[in-house]
Short mmCIF file of C-alpha atoms and ligand atoms in Angstrom, two decimals:
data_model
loop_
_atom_site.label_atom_id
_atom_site.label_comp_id
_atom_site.label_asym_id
_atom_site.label_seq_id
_atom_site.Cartn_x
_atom_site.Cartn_y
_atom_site.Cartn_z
CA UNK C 1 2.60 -50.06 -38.43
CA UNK C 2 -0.64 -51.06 -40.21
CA UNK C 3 0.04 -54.25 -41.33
CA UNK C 4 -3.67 -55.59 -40.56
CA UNK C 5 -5.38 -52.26 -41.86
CA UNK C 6 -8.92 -52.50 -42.56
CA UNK C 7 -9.43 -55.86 -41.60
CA UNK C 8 -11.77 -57.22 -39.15
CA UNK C 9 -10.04 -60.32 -36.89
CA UNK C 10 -12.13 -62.55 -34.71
CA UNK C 11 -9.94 -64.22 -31.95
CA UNK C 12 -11.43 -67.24 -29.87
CA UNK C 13 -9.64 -67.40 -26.35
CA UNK C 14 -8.93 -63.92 -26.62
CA UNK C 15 -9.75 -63.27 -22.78
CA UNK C 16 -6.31 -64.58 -21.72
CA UNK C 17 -3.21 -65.93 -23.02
CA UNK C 18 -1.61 -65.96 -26.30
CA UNK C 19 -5.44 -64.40 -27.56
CA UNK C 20 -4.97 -61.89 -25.26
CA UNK C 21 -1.61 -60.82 -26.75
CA UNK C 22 -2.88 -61.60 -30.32
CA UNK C 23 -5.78 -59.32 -29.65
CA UNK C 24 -3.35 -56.87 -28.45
CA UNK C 25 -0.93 -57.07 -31.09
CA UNK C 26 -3.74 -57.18 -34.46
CA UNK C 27 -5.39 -53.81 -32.75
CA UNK C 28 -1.74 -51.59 -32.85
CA UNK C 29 -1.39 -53.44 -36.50
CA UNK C 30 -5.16 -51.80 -37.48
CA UNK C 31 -7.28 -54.39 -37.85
CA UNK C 32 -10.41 -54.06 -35.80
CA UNK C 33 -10.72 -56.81 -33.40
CA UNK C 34 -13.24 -59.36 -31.79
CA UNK C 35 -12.36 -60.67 -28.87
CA UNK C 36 -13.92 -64.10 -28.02
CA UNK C 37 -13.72 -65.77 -24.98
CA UNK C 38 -15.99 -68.22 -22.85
CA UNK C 39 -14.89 -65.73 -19.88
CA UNK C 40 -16.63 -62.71 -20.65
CA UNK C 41 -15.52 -60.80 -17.94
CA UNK C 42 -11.77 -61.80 -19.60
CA UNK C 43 -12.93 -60.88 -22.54
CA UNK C 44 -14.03 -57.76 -21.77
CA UNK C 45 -11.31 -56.47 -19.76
CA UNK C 46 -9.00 -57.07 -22.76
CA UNK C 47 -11.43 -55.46 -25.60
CA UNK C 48 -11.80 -52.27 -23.60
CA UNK C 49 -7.74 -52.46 -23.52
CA UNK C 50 -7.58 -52.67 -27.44
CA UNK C 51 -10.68 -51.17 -28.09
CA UNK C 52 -12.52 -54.39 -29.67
CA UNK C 53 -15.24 -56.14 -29.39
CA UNK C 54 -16.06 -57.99 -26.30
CA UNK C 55 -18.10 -61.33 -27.34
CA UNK C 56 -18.66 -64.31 -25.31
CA UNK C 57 -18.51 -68.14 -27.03
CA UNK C 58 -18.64 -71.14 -26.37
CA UNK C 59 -16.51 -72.69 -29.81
CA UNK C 60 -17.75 -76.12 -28.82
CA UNK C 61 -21.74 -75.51 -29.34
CA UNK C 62 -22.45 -74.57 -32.52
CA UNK C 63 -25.52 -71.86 -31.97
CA UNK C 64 -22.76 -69.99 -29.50
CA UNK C 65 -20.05 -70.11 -32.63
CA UNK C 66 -23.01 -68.76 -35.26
CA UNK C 67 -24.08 -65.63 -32.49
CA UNK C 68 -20.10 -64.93 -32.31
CA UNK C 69 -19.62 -64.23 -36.10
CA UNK C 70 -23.30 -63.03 -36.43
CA UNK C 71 -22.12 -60.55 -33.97
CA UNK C 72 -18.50 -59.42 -35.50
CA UNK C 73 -20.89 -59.09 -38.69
CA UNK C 74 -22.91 -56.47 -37.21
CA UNK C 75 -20.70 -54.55 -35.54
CA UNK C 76 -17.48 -54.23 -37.99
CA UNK C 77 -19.97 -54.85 -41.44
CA UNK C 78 -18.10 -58.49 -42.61
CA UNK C 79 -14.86 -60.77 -41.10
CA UNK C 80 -11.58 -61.31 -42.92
CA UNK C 81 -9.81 -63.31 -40.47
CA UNK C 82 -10.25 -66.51 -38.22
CA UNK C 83 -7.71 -66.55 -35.41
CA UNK C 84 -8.98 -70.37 -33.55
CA UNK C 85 -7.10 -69.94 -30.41
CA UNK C 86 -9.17 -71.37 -27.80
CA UNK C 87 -8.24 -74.44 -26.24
CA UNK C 88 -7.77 -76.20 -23.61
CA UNK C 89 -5.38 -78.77 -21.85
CA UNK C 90 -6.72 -79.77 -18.54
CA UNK C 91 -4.82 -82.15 -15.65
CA UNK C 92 -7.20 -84.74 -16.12
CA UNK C 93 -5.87 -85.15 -19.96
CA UNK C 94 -2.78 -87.54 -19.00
CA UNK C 95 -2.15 -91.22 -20.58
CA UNK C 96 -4.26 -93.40 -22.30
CA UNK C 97 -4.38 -95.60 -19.15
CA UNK C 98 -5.59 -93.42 -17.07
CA UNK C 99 -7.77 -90.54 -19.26
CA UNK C 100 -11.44 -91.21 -18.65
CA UNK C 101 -13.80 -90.72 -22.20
CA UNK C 102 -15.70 -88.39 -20.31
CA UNK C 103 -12.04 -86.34 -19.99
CA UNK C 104 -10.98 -87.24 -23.69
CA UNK C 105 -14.49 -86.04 -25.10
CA UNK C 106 -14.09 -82.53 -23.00
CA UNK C 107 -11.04 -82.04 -24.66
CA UNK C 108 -12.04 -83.06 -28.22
CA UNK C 109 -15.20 -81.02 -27.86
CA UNK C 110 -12.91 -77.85 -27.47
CA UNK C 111 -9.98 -78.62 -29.45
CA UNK C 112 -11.53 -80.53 -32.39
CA UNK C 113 -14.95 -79.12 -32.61
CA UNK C 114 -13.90 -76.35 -31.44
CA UNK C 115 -12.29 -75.69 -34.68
CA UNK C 116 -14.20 -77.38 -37.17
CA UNK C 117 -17.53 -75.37 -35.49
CA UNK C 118 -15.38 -72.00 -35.98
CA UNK C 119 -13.92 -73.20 -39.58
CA UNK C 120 -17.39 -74.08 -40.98
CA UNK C 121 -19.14 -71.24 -39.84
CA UNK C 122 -16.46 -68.38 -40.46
CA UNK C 123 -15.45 -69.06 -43.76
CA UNK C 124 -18.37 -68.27 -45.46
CA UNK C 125 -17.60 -64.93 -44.44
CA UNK C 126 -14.49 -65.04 -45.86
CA UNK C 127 -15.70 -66.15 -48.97
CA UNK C 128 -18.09 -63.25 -48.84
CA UNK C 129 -15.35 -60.38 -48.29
CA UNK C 130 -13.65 -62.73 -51.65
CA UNK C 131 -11.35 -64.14 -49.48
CA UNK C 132 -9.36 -63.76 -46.07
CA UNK C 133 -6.88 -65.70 -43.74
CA UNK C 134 -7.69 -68.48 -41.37
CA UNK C 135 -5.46 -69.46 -38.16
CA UNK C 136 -5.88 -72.57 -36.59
CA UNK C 137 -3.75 -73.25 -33.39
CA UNK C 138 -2.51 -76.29 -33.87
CA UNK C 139 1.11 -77.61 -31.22
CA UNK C 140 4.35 -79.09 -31.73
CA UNK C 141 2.21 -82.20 -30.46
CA UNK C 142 1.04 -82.68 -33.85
CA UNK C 143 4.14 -83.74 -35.00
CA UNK C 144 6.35 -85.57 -32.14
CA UNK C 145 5.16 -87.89 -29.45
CA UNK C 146 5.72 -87.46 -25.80
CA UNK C 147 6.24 -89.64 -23.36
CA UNK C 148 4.46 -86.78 -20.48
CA UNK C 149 1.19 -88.11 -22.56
CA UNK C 150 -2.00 -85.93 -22.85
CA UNK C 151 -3.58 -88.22 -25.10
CA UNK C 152 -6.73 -86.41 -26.04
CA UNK C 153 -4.79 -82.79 -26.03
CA UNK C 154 -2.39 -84.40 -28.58
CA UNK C 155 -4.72 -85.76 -31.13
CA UNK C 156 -7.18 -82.96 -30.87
CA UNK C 157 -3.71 -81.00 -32.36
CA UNK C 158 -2.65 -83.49 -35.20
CA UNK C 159 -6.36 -83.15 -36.01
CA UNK C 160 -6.18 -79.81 -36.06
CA UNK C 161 -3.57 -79.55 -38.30
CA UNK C 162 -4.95 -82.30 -40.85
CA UNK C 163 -8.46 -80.29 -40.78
CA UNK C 164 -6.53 -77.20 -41.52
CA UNK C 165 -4.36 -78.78 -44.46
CA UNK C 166 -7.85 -80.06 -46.14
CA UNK C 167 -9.26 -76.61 -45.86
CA UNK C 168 -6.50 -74.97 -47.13
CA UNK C 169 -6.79 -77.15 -50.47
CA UNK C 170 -9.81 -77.07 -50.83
CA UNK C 171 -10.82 -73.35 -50.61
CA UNK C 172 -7.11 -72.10 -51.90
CA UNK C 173 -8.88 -71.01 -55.69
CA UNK C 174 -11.83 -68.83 -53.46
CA UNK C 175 -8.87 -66.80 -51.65
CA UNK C 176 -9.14 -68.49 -48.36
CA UNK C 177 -5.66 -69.44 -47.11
CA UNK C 178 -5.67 -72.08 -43.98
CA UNK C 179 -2.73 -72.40 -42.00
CA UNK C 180 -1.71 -74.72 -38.78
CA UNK C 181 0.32 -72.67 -36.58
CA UNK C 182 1.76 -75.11 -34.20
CA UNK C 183 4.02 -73.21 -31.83
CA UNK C 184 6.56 -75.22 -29.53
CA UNK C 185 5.77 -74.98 -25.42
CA UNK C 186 5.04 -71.16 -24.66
CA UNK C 187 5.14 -69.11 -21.27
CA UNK C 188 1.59 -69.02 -20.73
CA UNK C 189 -1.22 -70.36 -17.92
CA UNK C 190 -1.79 -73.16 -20.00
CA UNK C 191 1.64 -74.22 -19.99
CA UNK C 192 2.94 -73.06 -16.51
CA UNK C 193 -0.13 -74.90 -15.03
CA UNK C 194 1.60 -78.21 -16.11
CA UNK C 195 4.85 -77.60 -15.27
CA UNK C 196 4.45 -76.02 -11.92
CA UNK C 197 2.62 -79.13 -10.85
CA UNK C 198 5.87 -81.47 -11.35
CA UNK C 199 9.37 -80.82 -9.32
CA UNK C 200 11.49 -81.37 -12.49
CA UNK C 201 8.85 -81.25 -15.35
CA UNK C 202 10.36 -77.95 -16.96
CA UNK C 203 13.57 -79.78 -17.05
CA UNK C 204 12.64 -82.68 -18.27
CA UNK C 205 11.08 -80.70 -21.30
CA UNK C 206 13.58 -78.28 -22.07
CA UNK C 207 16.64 -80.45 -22.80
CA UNK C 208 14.29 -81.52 -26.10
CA UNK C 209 14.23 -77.64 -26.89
CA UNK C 210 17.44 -76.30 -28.95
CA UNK C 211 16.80 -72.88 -27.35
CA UNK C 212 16.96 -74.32 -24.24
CA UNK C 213 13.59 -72.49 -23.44
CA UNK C 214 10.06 -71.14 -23.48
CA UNK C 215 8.68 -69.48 -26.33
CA UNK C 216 7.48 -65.63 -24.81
CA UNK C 217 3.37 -65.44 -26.12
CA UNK C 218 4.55 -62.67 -28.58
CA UNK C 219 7.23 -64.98 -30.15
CA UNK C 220 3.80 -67.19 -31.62
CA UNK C 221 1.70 -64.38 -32.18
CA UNK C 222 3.92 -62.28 -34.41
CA UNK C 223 3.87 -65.70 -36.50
CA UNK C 224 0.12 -65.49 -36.28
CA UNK C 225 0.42 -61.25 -37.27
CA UNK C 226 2.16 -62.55 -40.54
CA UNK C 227 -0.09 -65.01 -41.49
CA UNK C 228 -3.23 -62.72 -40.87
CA UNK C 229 -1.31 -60.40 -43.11
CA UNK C 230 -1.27 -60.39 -46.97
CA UNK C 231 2.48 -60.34 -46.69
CA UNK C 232 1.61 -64.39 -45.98
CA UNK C 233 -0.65 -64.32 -49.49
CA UNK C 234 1.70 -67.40 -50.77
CA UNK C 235 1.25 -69.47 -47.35
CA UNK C 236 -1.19 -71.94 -47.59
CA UNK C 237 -2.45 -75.01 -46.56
CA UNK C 238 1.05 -74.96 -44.07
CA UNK C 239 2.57 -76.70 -40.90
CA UNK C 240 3.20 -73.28 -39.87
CA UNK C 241 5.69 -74.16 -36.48
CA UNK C 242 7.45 -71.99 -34.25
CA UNK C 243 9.00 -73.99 -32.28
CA UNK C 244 12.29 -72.95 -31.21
CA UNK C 245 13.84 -76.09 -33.41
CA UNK C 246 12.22 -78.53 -31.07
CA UNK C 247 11.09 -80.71 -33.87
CA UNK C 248 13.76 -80.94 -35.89
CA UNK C 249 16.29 -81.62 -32.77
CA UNK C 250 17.73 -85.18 -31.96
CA UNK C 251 20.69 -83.78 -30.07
CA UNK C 252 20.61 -80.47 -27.98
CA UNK C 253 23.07 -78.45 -27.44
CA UNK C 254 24.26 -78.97 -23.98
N1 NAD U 301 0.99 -72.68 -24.12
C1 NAD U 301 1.62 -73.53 -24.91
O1 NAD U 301 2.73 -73.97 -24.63
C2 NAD U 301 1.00 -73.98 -26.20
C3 NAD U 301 1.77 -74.72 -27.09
C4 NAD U 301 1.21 -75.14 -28.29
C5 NAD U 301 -0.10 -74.80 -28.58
N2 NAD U 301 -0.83 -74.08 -27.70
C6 NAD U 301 -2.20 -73.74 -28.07
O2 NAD U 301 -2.32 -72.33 -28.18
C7 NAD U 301 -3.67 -71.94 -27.90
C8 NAD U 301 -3.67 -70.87 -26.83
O3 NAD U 301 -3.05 -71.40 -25.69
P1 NAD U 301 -2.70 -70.54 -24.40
O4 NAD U 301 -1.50 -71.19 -23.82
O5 NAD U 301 -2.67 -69.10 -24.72
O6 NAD U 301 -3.98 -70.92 -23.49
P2 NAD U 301 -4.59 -70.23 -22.20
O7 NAD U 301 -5.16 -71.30 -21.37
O8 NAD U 301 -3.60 -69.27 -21.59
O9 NAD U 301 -5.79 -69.37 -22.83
C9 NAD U 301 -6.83 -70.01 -23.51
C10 NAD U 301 -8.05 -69.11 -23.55
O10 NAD U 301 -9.11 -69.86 -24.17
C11 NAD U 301 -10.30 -69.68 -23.45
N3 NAD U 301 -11.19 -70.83 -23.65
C12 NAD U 301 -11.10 -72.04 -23.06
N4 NAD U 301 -12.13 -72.81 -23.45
C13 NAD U 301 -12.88 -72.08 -24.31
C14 NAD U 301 -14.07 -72.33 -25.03
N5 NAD U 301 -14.72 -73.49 -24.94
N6 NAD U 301 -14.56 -71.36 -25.83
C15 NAD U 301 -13.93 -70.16 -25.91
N7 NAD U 301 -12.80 -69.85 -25.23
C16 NAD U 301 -12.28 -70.81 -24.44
C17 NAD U 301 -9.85 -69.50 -22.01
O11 NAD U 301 -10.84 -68.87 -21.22
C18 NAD U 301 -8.57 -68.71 -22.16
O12 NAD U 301 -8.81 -67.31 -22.15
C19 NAD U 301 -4.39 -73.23 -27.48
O13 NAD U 301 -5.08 -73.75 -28.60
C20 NAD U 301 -3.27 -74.14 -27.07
O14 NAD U 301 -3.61 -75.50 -27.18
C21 NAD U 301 -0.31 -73.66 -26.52
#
């Protein structure tokens, strides 16, 4: 299948996780692929894999997000689609009571800046190629509360998903489409991290999910395949979730 032919796809937090998939997946649909990571060695292994390009970034300092596109530029000629993966959820992220500022501002540095550094600074290439097909990862968390708080994780991701609503308005008449893909809880480090740490957390979680489990990585990124795709060219400005039905559930199936 070519369903991403000709274009060029930059991927933050490509190194590992749902990136690495992503990066994985966009390279068999023929787009040409940059693989961003803060772990270059991650990076790396997973661009020789897919035969990308293996760039190192940092998406919360803005000189490291400019060398990252500067360098996709250069090597593939122009960009046509922001994939804003990275992010992070660490253990020190837990209730208001008890998150310090200094973990709260980690967190929004990555999440939140993270994607407004990647958003202002990748478009314009978009807008230079007359358009293209920005992806901002976004979470169920956006969109129902928890009481298993992560209080800076969870409004980093409802500000992702405003940000990405704005953007899509405002650049929808220069081609640009801006989508929030907010995928429910997924199989990956990020995720088993938390749960492994709790006897009973994964239990506790999935009696709120219809499916009665885990999304699989590939599950959120052939969500993410479509909306790089033209065959998305009507999607816009969307609260793109793949969630399994956890957000429209009161009552589960038992
Ligand atoms: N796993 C889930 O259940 C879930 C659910 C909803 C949303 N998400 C979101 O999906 C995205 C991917 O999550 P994942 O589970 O694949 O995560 P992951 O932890 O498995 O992978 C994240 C990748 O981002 C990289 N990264 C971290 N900080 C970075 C930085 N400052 N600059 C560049 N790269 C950086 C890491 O090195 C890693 O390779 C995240 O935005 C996450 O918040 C995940």
């Amino acid at each position: 299948m070519n369903r991403l032919e000709g274009k060029v796809c930059v991927i933050t937090g490509a190194g590992g996780g749902m990136g690495a998939d992503a990066a994985e997946l966009f390279s068999e649909e023929g787009a040409q692929v940059v693989v961003a990571d803060v772990d270059l060695g991650a990076a790396s292994t997973v661009a020789d894999a897919v035969g990308g390009l293996a760039v190192q970034v940092n998406v919360a300092e803005e000189s490291s997000v400019q060398a990252m596109y500067a360098a996709a530029k250069e090597r593939f000629g122009g960009i046509d689609v922001l994939y804003n993966n990275a992010g992070i959820s660490p253990a020190d992220d837990d209730s208001i009571l008890d998150t310090s500022l200094e973990a709260w501002e980690r967190v929004q540095a990555v999440n939140t800046r993270g994607v407004y550094l990647c958003c202002k600074h990748g478009i314009p290439y978009l807008l230079e190629r007359g358009g293209g097909s920005v992806i901002n990862v976004a979470s169920f968390v956006a969109i129902v509360g928890a009481a298993t708080s992560q209080i800076s994780y969870t409004a980093s991701k409802g500000a992702v998903l405003s940000m990405s609503r704005e953007l899509g308005v405002q650049f929808a008449r220069q081609g640009v489409r801006v989508n929030a893909l907010c995928p429910g809880p997924v199989e990956t480090p990020l995720l088993l991290r938390i749960w492994s740490e709790t006897p009973g957390a994964a239990e506790r979680r999935l009696v709120h999910v219809p499916m009665g489990r885990m999304a699989k990585p590939r599950e959120i990124v052939n969500a993410a395949l479509f909306l790089a795709s033209d065959e998305s060219s009507y999607v816009n400005a969307s609260t793109f979730l793949v969630d399994g039905g956890l957000t429209a559930a009161y009552v589960t199936p038992e």
